[in-house]
Coordinates of C-alpha atoms in Angstrom, one line a residue:
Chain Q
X1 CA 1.2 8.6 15.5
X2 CA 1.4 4.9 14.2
X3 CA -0.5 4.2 10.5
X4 CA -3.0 1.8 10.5
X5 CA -2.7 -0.5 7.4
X6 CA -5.6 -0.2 5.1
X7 CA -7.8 -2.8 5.0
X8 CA -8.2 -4.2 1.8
X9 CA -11.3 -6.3 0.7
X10 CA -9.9 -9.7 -0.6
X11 CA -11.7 -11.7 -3.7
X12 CA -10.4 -15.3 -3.5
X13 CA -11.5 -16.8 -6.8
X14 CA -10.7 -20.1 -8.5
X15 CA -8.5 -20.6 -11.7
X16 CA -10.8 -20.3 -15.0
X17 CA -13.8 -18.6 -13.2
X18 CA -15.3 -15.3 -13.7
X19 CA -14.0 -12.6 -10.9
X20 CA -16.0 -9.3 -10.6
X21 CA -14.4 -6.1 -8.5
X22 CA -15.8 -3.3 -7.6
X23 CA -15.4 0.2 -6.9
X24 CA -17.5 3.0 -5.6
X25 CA -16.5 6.5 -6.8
X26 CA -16.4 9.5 -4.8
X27 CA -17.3 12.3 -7.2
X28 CA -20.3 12.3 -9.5
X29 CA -18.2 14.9 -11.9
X30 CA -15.7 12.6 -12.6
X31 CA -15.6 11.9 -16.3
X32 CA -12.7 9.4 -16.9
X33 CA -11.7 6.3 -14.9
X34 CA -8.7 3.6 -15.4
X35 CA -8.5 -0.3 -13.8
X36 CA -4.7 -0.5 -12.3
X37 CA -3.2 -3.7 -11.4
X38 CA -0.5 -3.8 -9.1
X39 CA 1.8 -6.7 -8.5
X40 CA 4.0 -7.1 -5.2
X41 CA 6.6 -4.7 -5.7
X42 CA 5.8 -3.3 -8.9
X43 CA 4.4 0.2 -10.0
X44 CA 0.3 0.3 -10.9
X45 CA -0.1 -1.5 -14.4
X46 CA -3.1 0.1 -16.7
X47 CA -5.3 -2.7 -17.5
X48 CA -8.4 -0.7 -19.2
X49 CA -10.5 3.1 -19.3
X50 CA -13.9 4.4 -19.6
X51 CA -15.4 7.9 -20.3
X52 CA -18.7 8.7 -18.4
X53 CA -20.3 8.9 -22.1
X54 CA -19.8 5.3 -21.9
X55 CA -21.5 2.4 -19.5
X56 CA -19.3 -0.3 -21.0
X57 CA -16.1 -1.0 -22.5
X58 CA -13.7 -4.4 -23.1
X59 CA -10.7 -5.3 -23.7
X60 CA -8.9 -8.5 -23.8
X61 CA -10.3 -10.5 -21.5
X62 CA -11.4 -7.7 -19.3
X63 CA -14.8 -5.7 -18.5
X64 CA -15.3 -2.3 -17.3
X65 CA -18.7 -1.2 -16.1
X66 CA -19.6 2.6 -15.4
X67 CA -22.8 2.9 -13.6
X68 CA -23.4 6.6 -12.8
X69 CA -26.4 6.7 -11.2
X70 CA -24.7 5.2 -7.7
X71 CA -21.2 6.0 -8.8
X72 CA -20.3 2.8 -9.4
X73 CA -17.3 1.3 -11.4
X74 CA -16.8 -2.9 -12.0
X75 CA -13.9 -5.1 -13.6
X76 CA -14.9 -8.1 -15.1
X77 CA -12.1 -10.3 -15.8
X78 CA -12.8 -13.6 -17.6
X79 CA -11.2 -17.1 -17.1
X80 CA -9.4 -15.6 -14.3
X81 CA -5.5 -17.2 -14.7
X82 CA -3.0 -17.2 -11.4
X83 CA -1.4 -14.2 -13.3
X84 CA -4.1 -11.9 -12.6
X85 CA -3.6 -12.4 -8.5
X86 CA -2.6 -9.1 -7.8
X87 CA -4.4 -5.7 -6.4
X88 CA -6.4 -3.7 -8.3
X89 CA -7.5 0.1 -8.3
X90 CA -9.9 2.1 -9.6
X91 CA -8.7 5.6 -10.4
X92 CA -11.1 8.5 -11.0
X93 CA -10.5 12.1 -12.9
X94 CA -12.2 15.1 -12.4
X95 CA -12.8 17.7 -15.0
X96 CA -10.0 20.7 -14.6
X97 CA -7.7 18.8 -12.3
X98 CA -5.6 17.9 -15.5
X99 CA -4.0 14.7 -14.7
X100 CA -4.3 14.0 -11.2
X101 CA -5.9 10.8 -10.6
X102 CA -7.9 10.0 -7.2
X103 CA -7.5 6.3 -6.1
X104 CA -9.7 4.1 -4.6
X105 CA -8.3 1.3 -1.6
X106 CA -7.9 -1.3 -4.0
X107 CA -9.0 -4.7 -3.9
X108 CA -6.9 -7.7 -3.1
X109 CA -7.7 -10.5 -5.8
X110 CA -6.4 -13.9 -4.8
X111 CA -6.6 -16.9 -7.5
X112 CA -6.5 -20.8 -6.5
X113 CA -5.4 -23.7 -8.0
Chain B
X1 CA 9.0 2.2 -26.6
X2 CA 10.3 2.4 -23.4
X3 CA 8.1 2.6 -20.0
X4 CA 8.5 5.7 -17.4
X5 CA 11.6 5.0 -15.8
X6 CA 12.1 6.3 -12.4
X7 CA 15.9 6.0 -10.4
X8 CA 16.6 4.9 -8.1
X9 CA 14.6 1.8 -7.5
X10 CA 15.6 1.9 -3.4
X11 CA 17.1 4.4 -1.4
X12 CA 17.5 3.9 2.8
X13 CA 17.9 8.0 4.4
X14 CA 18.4 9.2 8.0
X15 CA 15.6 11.5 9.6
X16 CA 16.4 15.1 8.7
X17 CA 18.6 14.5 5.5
X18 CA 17.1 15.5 2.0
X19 CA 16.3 13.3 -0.9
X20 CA 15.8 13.9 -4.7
X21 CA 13.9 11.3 -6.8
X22 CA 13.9 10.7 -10.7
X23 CA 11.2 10.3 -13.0
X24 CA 11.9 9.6 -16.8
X25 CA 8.1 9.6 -18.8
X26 CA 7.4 7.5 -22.0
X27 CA 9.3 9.4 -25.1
X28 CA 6.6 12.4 -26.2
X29 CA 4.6 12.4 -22.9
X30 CA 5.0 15.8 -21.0
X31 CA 3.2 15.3 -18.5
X32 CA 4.4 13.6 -15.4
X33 CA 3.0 13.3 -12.1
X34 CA 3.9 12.0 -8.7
X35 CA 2.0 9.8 -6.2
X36 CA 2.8 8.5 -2.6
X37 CA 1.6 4.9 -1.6
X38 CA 1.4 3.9 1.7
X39 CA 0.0 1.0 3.2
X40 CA -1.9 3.4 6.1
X41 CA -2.7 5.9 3.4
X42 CA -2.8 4.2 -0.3
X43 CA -1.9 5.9 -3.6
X44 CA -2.2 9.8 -3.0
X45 CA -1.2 12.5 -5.2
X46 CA 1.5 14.3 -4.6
X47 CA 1.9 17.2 -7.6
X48 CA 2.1 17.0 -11.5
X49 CA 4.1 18.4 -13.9
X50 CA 3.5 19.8 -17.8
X51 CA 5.6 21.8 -19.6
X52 CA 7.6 22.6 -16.8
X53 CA 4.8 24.3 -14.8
X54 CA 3.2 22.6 -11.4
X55 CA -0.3 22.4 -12.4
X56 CA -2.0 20.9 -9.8
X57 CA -0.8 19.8 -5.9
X58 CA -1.9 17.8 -3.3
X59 CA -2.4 18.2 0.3
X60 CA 1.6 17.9 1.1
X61 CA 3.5 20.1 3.4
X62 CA 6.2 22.2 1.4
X63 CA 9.5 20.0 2.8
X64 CA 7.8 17.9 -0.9
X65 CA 8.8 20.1 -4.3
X66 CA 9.4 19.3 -7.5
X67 CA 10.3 20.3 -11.0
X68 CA 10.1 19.4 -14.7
X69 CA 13.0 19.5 -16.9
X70 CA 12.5 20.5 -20.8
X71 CA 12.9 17.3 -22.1
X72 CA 9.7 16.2 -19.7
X73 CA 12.1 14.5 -17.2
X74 CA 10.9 15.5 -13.7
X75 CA 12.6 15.1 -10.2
X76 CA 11.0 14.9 -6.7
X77 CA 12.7 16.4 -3.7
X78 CA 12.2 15.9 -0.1
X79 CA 13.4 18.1 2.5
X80 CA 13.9 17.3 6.1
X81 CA 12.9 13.6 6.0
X82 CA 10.6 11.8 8.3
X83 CA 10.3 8.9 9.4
X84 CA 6.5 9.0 8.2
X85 CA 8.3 9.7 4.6
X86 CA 9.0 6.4 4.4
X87 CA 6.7 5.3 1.4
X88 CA 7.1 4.0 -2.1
X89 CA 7.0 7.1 -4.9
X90 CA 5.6 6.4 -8.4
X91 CA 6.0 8.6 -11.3
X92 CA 2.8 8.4 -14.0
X93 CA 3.0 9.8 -17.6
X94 CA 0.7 11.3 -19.8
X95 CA 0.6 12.6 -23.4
X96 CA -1.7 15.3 -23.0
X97 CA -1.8 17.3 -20.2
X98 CA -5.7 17.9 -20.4
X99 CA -6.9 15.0 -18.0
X100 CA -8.9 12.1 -19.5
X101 CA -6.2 10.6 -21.1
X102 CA -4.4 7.4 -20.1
X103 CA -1.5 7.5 -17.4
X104 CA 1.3 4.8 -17.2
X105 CA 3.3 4.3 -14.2
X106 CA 7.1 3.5 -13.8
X107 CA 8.2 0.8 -10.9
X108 CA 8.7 3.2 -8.4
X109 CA 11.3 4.6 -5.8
X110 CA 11.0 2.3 -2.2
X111 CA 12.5 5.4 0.3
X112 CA 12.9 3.8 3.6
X113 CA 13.5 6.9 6.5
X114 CA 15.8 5.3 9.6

C-alpha cells in the first residue's frame, strides 16, 4: 500500500535566537547518542555525542542534554544562523548491537530572517 | 581526510532488475553500515559490516544483502526491485566496531524504482 509521509515537528526560529529540539528515546539501555543534521539532499552530518555517564556536553555553539530519568535527549544550538535550517536527528545505541544506530523522526528546524 | 564516499550518487531501475550500491568508509574505519531513508519510514537500519562479517541486521527481507571487502569497502545489493525500494541509501563509518563510537555518513545513493 501507499506510505504515509512522516510528519515532522517543525521549529520556526528567528536568526540570532536560541533554538531548543528535542528527542525522546526509546530504550532506557541505550548508552551512547549522536545530534545528525541533514540538509536537503545531503547524507546525516554529526553535529555532537553524549554517553549516559554524562547529562551534558558542548561543543561549538551547540548543547546536548541527556536526561535519563524520562529518556529524554535536547540540542541547544546558540545564535541560531540560516545555516543551521535543516533537519535534525537524534540517534540512539544500545549496548551489544555494535554500530547500529536507531533514529528518531527528526525535527524540521526552520530559521527567519 | 576524506569522507565516506558512496557511488553512485543516483541510479533510476525497472521493477524486478537487481542493483548493487557502493560504500567507501573514512581511511582506517572498518566498520561500515547501511541505512534506508524514507519519507514514510525515516532512517532505518539496514545491516553493518566489520571485518568482513555481518554483525548485526535489520528487519529486511533477504532480496537486501551485502558484503565487506578487506580494505573495509562495502557494497549493498538489491534483488528483485520494488517499487517500494525506491529510497535514498546511506553508508555510515565507524573506527571501532564496538558501538559507542561516532559514525559519519557519506551523501548517499537516491535509487528511484519505475
Amino acid at each position: 500500500g501507499e506510505s504515509v509521509g512522516l510528519h515532522l515537528p517543525t521549529l520556526s526560529v528567528q536568526e540570532g535566537d536560541n533554538s531548543i529540539i528535542n528527542c525522546a528515546y526509546s530504550n532506557s539501555a541505550s548508552d551512547y547518542f549522536i545530534w545528525y543534521k541533514q540538509e536537503s539532499g545531503k547524507g546525516p552530518q554529526f553535529i555532537i555525542d553524549i554517553r549516559s555517564n554524562m547529562d551534558k556536553r558542548q561543543g561549538q555553539r551547540v548543547t546536548v542534554l541527556l536526561n535519563k530519568t524520562v529518556k529524554h535527549l535536547s540540542l541547544q544550538i546558540a545564535a541560531t544562523q540560516p545555516g543551521d535550517s535543516a533537519v535534525y536527528f537524534c540517534a540512539e545505541n544500545r549496548p551489544g548491537t555494535a554500530s547500529k544506530l536507531t533514529f528518531g523522526t527528526g525535527t524540521r528546524l526552520q530559521v527567519t530572517l | 581526510k576524506a569522507g565516506v564516499t558512496q557511488t553512485p550518487r543516483y541510479l533510476i531501475k525497472t521493477r524486478g532488475q537487481q542493483v548493487t550500491l557502493s560504500c567507501s568508509p573514512i581511511s582506517g574505519h572498518r566498520s561500515v553500515s547501511w541505512y534506508q531513508q524514507t519519507p514514510g519510514q525515516g532512517l532505518q537500519f539496514l545491516f553493518e559490516y566489520f571485518s568482513e562479517t555481518q554483525r548485526n541486521k535489520g528487519n529486511f527481507p533477504g532480496r537486501f544483502s551485502g558484503r565487506q571487502f578487506s580494505n573495509s569497502r562495502s557494497e549493498m545489493n538489491v534483488s528483485t526491485l520494488e517499487l517500494g525500494d525506491s529510497a535514498l541509501y546511506l553508508c555510515a563509518s565507524s573506527a571501532s566496531g564496538q558501538g559507542g563510537t561516532e559514525a559519519f555518513f557519506g551523501q548517499g545513493t537516491r535509487l528511484t524504482v519505475v
